Amino acid sequence: DTGVSQDPRHKITKRGQNVTFRCDPISEHNRLYWYRQTLGQGPEFLTYFQNEAQLEKSRLLSDRFSAERPKGSFSTLEIQRTEQGDSAMYLCASSTEGAGAFFGQGTRLTVV
Amino acid sequence: DQQVKQNSPSLSVQEGRISILNCDYTNSMFDYFLWYKKYPAEGPTFLISISSIKDKNEDGRFTVFLNKSAKHLSLHIVPSQPGDSAVYFCAASGINNAGNMLTFGGGTRLMVKP
């Protein structure tokens, strides 16, 4: 399977704990994005990487959130001191320049 | 302020008939538009796109129409099939959007009845 892969698919965590999600993009795609989707809403942009450089961050990305793409391949999204409001589907997407983005299946986070 | 809006939260259509899903946008800097289909517990799947230099793009049963003056686009599915039942998202990107980042509408749930 050469699509975008996300791990884990589901994560349940207690409030205050840290969580980390991983995304493996399509191999030839140099652009990688993280989005968040809550129930009944469309996906909202969080951050964007071109190769290993994080070029854009949304105001939605509070200082508890950090994303990395150390070698320009896979990416991680970490949420520190999780809050109930962080419960959402976290989507990763990748693309090449000038093309539409292809999404992974997402990681559903539930903070209890 | 929602820059991309899908004003119909749901649409029900009989199998074999046409489904028309609508989308409006406010940002005149958007120049590339996409439609995604989403099943529950899965990520969005890319369906079809259109550049602002065109007013129509067709791919099999799916056609997207763009009216730049009205800042409106629509997705036509003909004929509709029960497997098309899903949530459809309209998305837009533009020259001011970093790396083609997408701004999504809120989605329209399509139900195709057999």
PDB file of C-alpha atoms in Angstrom:
ATOM      1  CA  ASP A   1       0.000   0.000   0.000  1.00  0.00           C
ATOM      2  CA  THR A   2       1.581   3.284  -1.084  1.00  0.00           C
ATOM      3  CA  GLY A   3      -0.958   5.644   0.480  1.00  0.00           C
ATOM      4  CA  VAL A   4      -0.570   7.904   3.512  1.00  0.00           C
ATOM      5  CA  SER A   5      -0.276   5.841   6.690  1.00  0.00           C
ATOM      6  CA  GLN A   6      -1.114   7.019  10.204  1.00  0.00           C
ATOM      7  CA  ASP A   7      -0.463   5.332  13.515  1.00  0.00           C
ATOM      8  CA  PRO A   8      -2.235   4.692  15.806  1.00  0.00           C
ATOM      9  CA  ARG A   9      -5.757   4.663  14.378  1.00  0.00           C
ATOM     10  CA  HIS A  10      -7.286   5.229  17.786  1.00  0.00           C
ATOM     11  CA  LYS A  11      -5.910   6.632  21.033  1.00  0.00           C
ATOM     12  CA  ILE A  12      -7.662   7.018  24.360  1.00  0.00           C
ATOM     13  CA  THR A  13      -5.738   8.984  26.949  1.00  0.00           C
ATOM     14  CA  LYS A  14      -6.337  10.572  30.314  1.00  0.00           C
ATOM     15  CA  ARG A  15      -6.413  14.333  30.596  1.00  0.00           C
ATOM     16  CA  GLY A  16      -2.972  15.702  31.285  1.00  0.00           C
ATOM     17  CA  GLN A  17      -1.077  12.925  29.522  1.00  0.00           C
ATOM     18  CA  ASN A  18       1.131  13.426  26.468  1.00  0.00           C
ATOM     19  CA  VAL A  19       0.380  11.682  23.181  1.00  0.00           C
ATOM     20  CA  THR A  20       2.326  11.315  19.943  1.00  0.00           C
ATOM     21  CA  PHE A  21       1.006  10.412  16.510  1.00  0.00           C
ATOM     22  CA  ARG A  22       2.970   9.312  13.480  1.00  0.00           C
ATOM     23  CA  CYS A  23       2.381   9.915   9.778  1.00  0.00           C
ATOM     24  CA  ASP A  24       4.148   8.257   6.864  1.00  0.00           C
ATOM     25  CA  PRO A  25       3.385  10.182   3.666  1.00  0.00           C
ATOM     26  CA  ILE A  26       3.427   8.923   0.093  1.00  0.00           C
ATOM     27  CA  SER A  27       7.140   8.439  -0.564  1.00  0.00           C
ATOM     28  CA  GLU A  28       7.619  10.889  -3.421  1.00  0.00           C
ATOM     29  CA  HIS A  29       5.580  13.670  -1.774  1.00  0.00           C
ATOM     30  CA  ASN A  30       7.662  16.507  -0.355  1.00  0.00           C
ATOM     31  CA  ARG A  31       4.723  18.327   1.252  1.00  0.00           C
ATOM     32  CA  LEU A  32       3.094  17.095   4.447  1.00  0.00           C
ATOM     33  CA  TYR A  33       0.148  18.581   6.306  1.00  0.00           C
ATOM     34  CA  TRP A  34      -1.637  17.985   9.596  1.00  0.00           C
ATOM     35  CA  TYR A  35      -5.331  18.755   9.949  1.00  0.00           C
ATOM     36  CA  ARG A  36      -7.802  18.317  12.786  1.00  0.00           C
ATOM     37  CA  GLN A  37     -11.448  17.414  12.356  1.00  0.00           C
ATOM     38  CA  THR A  38     -14.143  17.571  14.997  1.00  0.00           C
ATOM     39  CA  LEU A  39     -17.624  16.099  14.709  1.00  0.00           C
ATOM     40  CA  GLY A  40     -19.803  17.830  12.144  1.00  0.00           C
ATOM     41  CA  GLN A  41     -17.009  20.082  10.875  1.00  0.00           C
ATOM     42  CA  GLY A  42     -14.640  20.012   7.955  1.00  0.00           C
ATOM     43  CA  PRO A  43     -10.926  19.423   8.521  1.00  0.00           C
ATOM     44  CA  GLU A  44      -9.013  22.452   9.866  1.00  0.00           C
ATOM     45  CA  PHE A  45      -5.408  23.122   8.903  1.00  0.00           C
ATOM     46  CA  LEU A  46      -2.838  22.795  11.682  1.00  0.00           C
ATOM     47  CA  THR A  47       0.620  22.837  10.109  1.00  0.00           C
ATOM     48  CA  TYR A  48       2.587  22.284   6.907  1.00  0.00           C
ATOM     49  CA  PHE A  49       6.035  20.918   6.095  1.00  0.00           C
ATOM     50  CA  GLN A  50       7.978  21.168   2.888  1.00  0.00           C
ATOM     51  CA  ASN A  51      10.599  18.463   3.192  1.00  0.00           C
ATOM     52  CA  GLU A  52      11.915  18.837   6.768  1.00  0.00           C
ATOM     53  CA  ALA A  53      11.058  22.535   7.128  1.00  0.00           C
ATOM     54  CA  GLN A  54       7.911  23.512   9.017  1.00  0.00           C
ATOM     55  CA  LEU A  55       6.750  26.473   6.936  1.00  0.00           C
ATOM     56  CA  GLU A  56       3.347  27.290   8.354  1.00  0.00           C
ATOM     57  CA  LYS A  57       1.501  26.848  11.642  1.00  0.00           C
ATOM     58  CA  SER A  58      -2.139  27.654  12.304  1.00  0.00           C
ATOM     59  CA  ARG A  59      -3.235  29.695  15.294  1.00  0.00           C
ATOM     60  CA  LEU A  60      -5.104  26.515  16.275  1.00  0.00           C
ATOM     61  CA  LEU A  61      -1.732  24.966  17.101  1.00  0.00           C
ATOM     62  CA  SER A  62      -1.252  26.011  20.708  1.00  0.00           C
ATOM     63  CA  ASP A  63       2.099  25.750  22.454  1.00  0.00           C
ATOM     64  CA  ARG A  64       1.073  22.320  23.740  1.00  0.00           C
ATOM     65  CA  PHE A  65       1.270  21.032  20.178  1.00  0.00           C
ATOM     66  CA  SER A  66       4.506  20.318  18.358  1.00  0.00           C
ATOM     67  CA  ALA A  67       5.154  18.686  15.014  1.00  0.00           C
ATOM     68  CA  GLU A  68       8.364  17.461  13.470  1.00  0.00           C
ATOM     69  CA  ARG A  69       9.520  15.950  10.202  1.00  0.00           C
ATOM     70  CA  PRO A  70      13.172  15.306  10.989  1.00  0.00           C
ATOM     71  CA  LYS A  71      14.380  13.741   7.747  1.00  0.00           C
ATOM     72  CA  GLY A  72      11.748  15.031   5.391  1.00  0.00           C
ATOM     73  CA  SER A  73       9.979  11.682   5.379  1.00  0.00           C
ATOM     74  CA  PHE A  74       7.683  10.669   8.269  1.00  0.00           C
ATOM     75  CA  SER A  75       6.235  13.219  10.671  1.00  0.00           C
ATOM     76  CA  THR A  76       5.144  13.183  14.302  1.00  0.00           C
ATOM     77  CA  LEU A  77       2.550  15.324  16.048  1.00  0.00           C
ATOM     78  CA  GLU A  78       2.824  15.546  19.828  1.00  0.00           C
ATOM     79  CA  ILE A  79       0.224  16.964  22.181  1.00  0.00           C
ATOM     80  CA  GLN A  80       1.398  17.701  25.693  1.00  0.00           C
ATOM     81  CA  ARG A  81      -0.880  17.922  28.749  1.00  0.00           C
ATOM     82  CA  THR A  82      -3.910  16.829  26.766  1.00  0.00           C
ATOM     83  CA  GLU A  83      -7.274  18.470  27.419  1.00  0.00           C
ATOM     84  CA  GLN A  84     -10.778  17.204  26.657  1.00  0.00           C
ATOM     85  CA  GLY A  85     -11.037  19.809  23.913  1.00  0.00           C
ATOM     86  CA  ASP A  86      -8.205  18.057  22.083  1.00  0.00           C
ATOM     87  CA  SER A  87     -10.515  15.121  21.329  1.00  0.00           C
ATOM     88  CA  ALA A  88     -10.776  14.988  17.547  1.00  0.00           C
ATOM     89  CA  MET A  89      -9.668  13.133  14.429  1.00  0.00           C
ATOM     90  CA  TYR A  90      -6.113  14.115  13.517  1.00  0.00           C
ATOM     91  CA  LEU A  91      -5.514  13.801   9.781  1.00  0.00           C
ATOM     92  CA  CYS A  92      -2.242  13.760   7.910  1.00  0.00           C
ATOM     93  CA  ALA A  93      -2.021  14.490   4.198  1.00  0.00           C
ATOM     94  CA  SER A  94       0.759  14.689   1.639  1.00  0.00           C
ATOM     95  CA  SER A  95       1.152  16.145  -1.812  1.00  0.00           C
ATOM     96  CA  THR A  96       3.552  17.290  -4.466  1.00  0.00           C
ATOM     97  CA  GLU A  97       3.687  20.904  -5.607  1.00  0.00           C
ATOM     98  CA  GLY A  98       0.565  22.019  -7.411  1.00  0.00           C
ATOM     99  CA  ALA A  99      -1.418  18.859  -6.727  1.00  0.00           C
ATOM    100  CA  GLY A 100      -4.284  17.939  -4.469  1.00  0.00           C
ATOM    101  CA  ALA A 101      -3.511  16.433  -1.088  1.00  0.00           C
ATOM    102  CA  PHE A 102      -4.002  12.757  -0.283  1.00  0.00           C
ATOM    103  CA  PHE A 103      -5.136  11.960   3.233  1.00  0.00           C
ATOM    104  CA  GLY A 104      -4.411   9.140   5.612  1.00  0.00           C
ATOM    105  CA  GLN A 105      -7.129   7.372   7.561  1.00  0.00           C
ATOM    106  CA  GLY A 106      -6.569   9.571  10.600  1.00  0.00           C
ATOM    107  CA  THR A 107      -5.933   9.061  14.296  1.00  0.00           C
ATOM    108  CA  ARG A 108      -8.987   9.436  16.492  1.00  0.00           C
ATOM    109  CA  LEU A 109      -8.012  10.881  19.869  1.00  0.00           C
ATOM    110  CA  THR A 110     -10.318  10.648  22.858  1.00  0.00           C
ATOM    111  CA  VAL A 111      -9.268  12.467  26.023  1.00  0.00           C
ATOM    112  CA  VAL A 112     -11.104  11.244  29.123  1.00  0.00           C
TER     113      VAL A 112
ATOM    114  CA  ASP B   1     -15.284  33.714   9.433  1.00  0.00           C
ATOM    115  CA  GLN B   2     -15.950  30.707   7.215  1.00  0.00           C
ATOM    116  CA  GLN B   3     -14.222  31.200   3.887  1.00  0.00           C
ATOM    117  CA  VAL B   4     -15.730  28.044   2.374  1.00  0.00           C
ATOM    118  CA  LYS B   5     -19.355  27.190   3.033  1.00  0.00           C
ATOM    119  CA  GLN B   6     -21.553  24.251   2.220  1.00  0.00           C
ATOM    120  CA  ASN B   7     -24.995  25.444   3.138  1.00  0.00           C
ATOM    121  CA  SER B   8     -26.788  22.108   2.813  1.00  0.00           C
ATOM    122  CA  PRO B   9     -25.841  19.771   5.654  1.00  0.00           C
ATOM    123  CA  SER B  10     -27.606  16.861   3.973  1.00  0.00           C
ATOM    124  CA  LEU B  11     -29.062  15.743   0.647  1.00  0.00           C
ATOM    125  CA  SER B  12     -31.184  12.716  -0.203  1.00  0.00           C
ATOM    126  CA  VAL B  13     -31.394  11.444  -3.788  1.00  0.00           C
ATOM    127  CA  GLN B  14     -32.912   8.422  -5.483  1.00  0.00           C
ATOM    128  CA  GLU B  15     -30.552   5.935  -7.104  1.00  0.00           C
ATOM    129  CA  GLY B  16     -30.003   6.730 -10.781  1.00  0.00           C
ATOM    130  CA  ARG B  17     -30.864  10.415 -10.428  1.00  0.00           C
ATOM    131  CA  ILE B  18     -28.491  13.367 -10.349  1.00  0.00           C
ATOM    132  CA  SER B  19     -26.912  14.569  -7.096  1.00  0.00           C
ATOM    133  CA  ILE B  20     -25.893  18.232  -6.978  1.00  0.00           C
ATOM    134  CA  LEU B  21     -23.747  19.409  -4.108  1.00  0.00           C
ATOM    135  CA  ASN B  22     -23.040  23.105  -3.738  1.00  0.00           C
ATOM    136  CA  CYS B  23     -20.226  25.147  -2.265  1.00  0.00           C
ATOM    137  CA  ASP B  24     -19.651  28.897  -1.888  1.00  0.00           C
ATOM    138  CA  TYR B  25     -16.444  30.718  -1.047  1.00  0.00           C
ATOM    139  CA  THR B  26     -15.582  34.263  -0.068  1.00  0.00           C
ATOM    140  CA  ASN B  27     -11.823  34.527  -0.582  1.00  0.00           C
ATOM    141  CA  SER B  28     -11.106  35.806  -4.098  1.00  0.00           C
ATOM    142  CA  MET B  29      -7.488  34.597  -3.786  1.00  0.00           C
ATOM    143  CA  PHE B  30      -8.597  30.962  -3.971  1.00  0.00           C
ATOM    144  CA  ASP B  31      -7.580  29.529  -7.336  1.00  0.00           C
ATOM    145  CA  TYR B  32      -7.829  25.766  -6.936  1.00  0.00           C
ATOM    146  CA  PHE B  33     -10.823  23.812  -5.731  1.00  0.00           C
ATOM    147  CA  LEU B  34     -11.266  20.199  -4.745  1.00  0.00           C
ATOM    148  CA  TRP B  35     -13.973  17.805  -3.686  1.00  0.00           C
ATOM    149  CA  TYR B  36     -13.368  15.044  -1.172  1.00  0.00           C
ATOM    150  CA  LYS B  37     -15.573  12.154  -0.118  1.00  0.00           C
ATOM    151  CA  LYS B  38     -15.449  10.824   3.417  1.00  0.00           C
ATOM    152  CA  TYR B  39     -16.790   7.646   4.969  1.00  0.00           C
ATOM    153  CA  PRO B  40     -17.120   7.361   8.762  1.00  0.00           C
ATOM    154  CA  ALA B  41     -13.864   6.639  10.610  1.00  0.00           C
ATOM    155  CA  GLU B  42     -11.785   7.165   7.466  1.00  0.00           C
ATOM    156  CA  GLY B  43      -9.797  10.042   6.049  1.00  0.00           C
ATOM    157  CA  PRO B  44     -11.134  12.120   3.134  1.00  0.00           C
ATOM    158  CA  THR B  45     -10.651  10.617  -0.316  1.00  0.00           C
ATOM    159  CA  PHE B  46      -9.826  12.946  -3.201  1.00  0.00           C
ATOM    160  CA  LEU B  47     -12.522  12.937  -5.912  1.00  0.00           C
ATOM    161  CA  ILE B  48     -12.017  15.700  -8.410  1.00  0.00           C
ATOM    162  CA  SER B  49     -10.487  19.163  -8.672  1.00  0.00           C
ATOM    163  CA  ILE B  50     -10.679  22.272 -10.821  1.00  0.00           C
ATOM    164  CA  SER B  51      -8.366  25.175 -11.440  1.00  0.00           C
ATOM    165  CA  SER B  52      -9.742  28.693 -11.619  1.00  0.00           C
ATOM    166  CA  ILE B  53      -8.751  28.934 -15.285  1.00  0.00           C
ATOM    167  CA  LYS B  54     -11.482  26.403 -16.091  1.00  0.00           C
ATOM    168  CA  ASP B  55     -15.214  26.402 -15.523  1.00  0.00           C
ATOM    169  CA  LYS B  56     -15.816  22.676 -15.812  1.00  0.00           C
ATOM    170  CA  ASN B  57     -13.952  19.440 -15.162  1.00  0.00           C
ATOM    171  CA  GLU B  58     -15.343  15.979 -15.725  1.00  0.00           C
ATOM    172  CA  ASP B  59     -14.219  12.556 -14.515  1.00  0.00           C
ATOM    173  CA  GLY B  60     -16.593   9.700 -15.195  1.00  0.00           C
ATOM    174  CA  ARG B  61     -19.808  10.209 -13.230  1.00  0.00           C
ATOM    175  CA  PHE B  62     -18.389  13.273 -11.465  1.00  0.00           C
ATOM    176  CA  THR B  63     -18.395  16.808 -12.881  1.00  0.00           C
ATOM    177  CA  VAL B  64     -17.333  19.957 -11.061  1.00  0.00           C
ATOM    178  CA  PHE B  65     -18.544  23.364 -12.233  1.00  0.00           C
ATOM    179  CA  LEU B  66     -16.914  26.631 -11.183  1.00  0.00           C
ATOM    180  CA  ASN B  67     -18.571  30.054 -11.402  1.00  0.00           C
ATOM    181  CA  LYS B  68     -15.860  32.512 -10.390  1.00  0.00           C
ATOM    182  CA  SER B  69     -18.009  35.605 -10.616  1.00  0.00           C
ATOM    183  CA  ALA B  70     -20.480  34.078  -8.166  1.00  0.00           C
ATOM    184  CA  LYS B  71     -17.725  32.429  -6.103  1.00  0.00           C
ATOM    185  CA  HIS B  72     -19.659  29.199  -6.361  1.00  0.00           C
ATOM    186  CA  LEU B  73     -18.852  25.653  -7.316  1.00  0.00           C
ATOM    187  CA  SER B  74     -20.911  22.522  -7.563  1.00  0.00           C
ATOM    188  CA  LEU B  75     -20.338  18.797  -7.840  1.00  0.00           C
ATOM    189  CA  HIS B  76     -22.679  16.783 -10.037  1.00  0.00           C
ATOM    190  CA  ILE B  77     -22.885  13.011  -9.703  1.00  0.00           C
ATOM    191  CA  VAL B  78     -24.742  11.254 -12.510  1.00  0.00           C
ATOM    192  CA  PRO B  79     -26.111   8.658 -12.121  1.00  0.00           C
ATOM    193  CA  SER B  80     -26.066   8.480  -8.329  1.00  0.00           C
ATOM    194  CA  GLN B  81     -25.379   5.100  -6.774  1.00  0.00           C
ATOM    195  CA  PRO B  82     -25.962   3.840  -3.203  1.00  0.00           C
ATOM    196  CA  GLY B  83     -22.167   3.542  -2.774  1.00  0.00           C
ATOM    197  CA  ASP B  84     -21.937   7.302  -3.232  1.00  0.00           C
ATOM    198  CA  SER B  85     -23.574   7.780   0.169  1.00  0.00           C
ATOM    199  CA  ALA B  86     -20.969   9.627   2.241  1.00  0.00           C
ATOM    200  CA  VAL B  87     -20.046  13.097   3.453  1.00  0.00           C
ATOM    201  CA  TYR B  88     -18.701  15.346   0.706  1.00  0.00           C
ATOM    202  CA  PHE B  89     -16.320  18.187   1.479  1.00  0.00           C
ATOM    203  CA  CYS B  90     -15.506  21.105  -0.752  1.00  0.00           C
ATOM    204  CA  ALA B  91     -11.998  22.552  -0.284  1.00  0.00           C
ATOM    205  CA  ALA B  92     -10.077  25.481  -1.695  1.00  0.00           C
ATOM    206  CA  SER B  93      -6.507  26.680  -1.862  1.00  0.00           C
ATOM    207  CA  GLY B  94      -4.836  29.761  -3.253  1.00  0.00           C
ATOM    208  CA  ILE B  95      -1.625  31.620  -3.887  1.00  0.00           C
ATOM    209  CA  ASN B  96      -1.730  33.054  -0.377  1.00  0.00           C
ATOM    210  CA  ASN B  97      -2.183  29.650   1.191  1.00  0.00           C
ATOM    211  CA  ALA B  98       1.091  28.159   2.335  1.00  0.00           C
ATOM    212  CA  GLY B  99       2.011  25.141   0.273  1.00  0.00           C
ATOM    213  CA  ASN B 100      -1.468  24.651  -1.125  1.00  0.00           C
ATOM    214  CA  MET B 101      -2.971  24.218   2.336  1.00  0.00           C
ATOM    215  CA  LEU B 102      -6.699  23.561   2.057  1.00  0.00           C
ATOM    216  CA  THR B 103      -9.629  25.402   3.560  1.00  0.00           C
ATOM    217  CA  PHE B 104     -12.603  23.082   3.899  1.00  0.00           C
ATOM    218  CA  GLY B 105     -16.325  23.593   4.007  1.00  0.00           C
ATOM    219  CA  GLY B 106     -18.414  21.936   6.691  1.00  0.00           C
ATOM    220  CA  GLY B 107     -19.521  19.047   4.487  1.00  0.00           C
ATOM    221  CA  THR B 108     -22.760  17.752   2.984  1.00  0.00           C
ATOM    222  CA  ARG B 109     -24.034  14.286   3.843  1.00  0.00           C
ATOM    223  CA  LEU B 110     -25.336  12.589   0.699  1.00  0.00           C
ATOM    224  CA  MET B 111     -27.751   9.702   1.006  1.00  0.00           C
ATOM    225  CA  VAL B 112     -28.556   7.773  -2.165  1.00  0.00           C
ATOM    226  CA  LYS B 113     -31.625   5.602  -1.732  1.00  0.00           C
ATOM    227  CA  PRO B 114     -31.942   2.352  -3.694  1.00  0.00           C
TER     228      PRO B 114
END
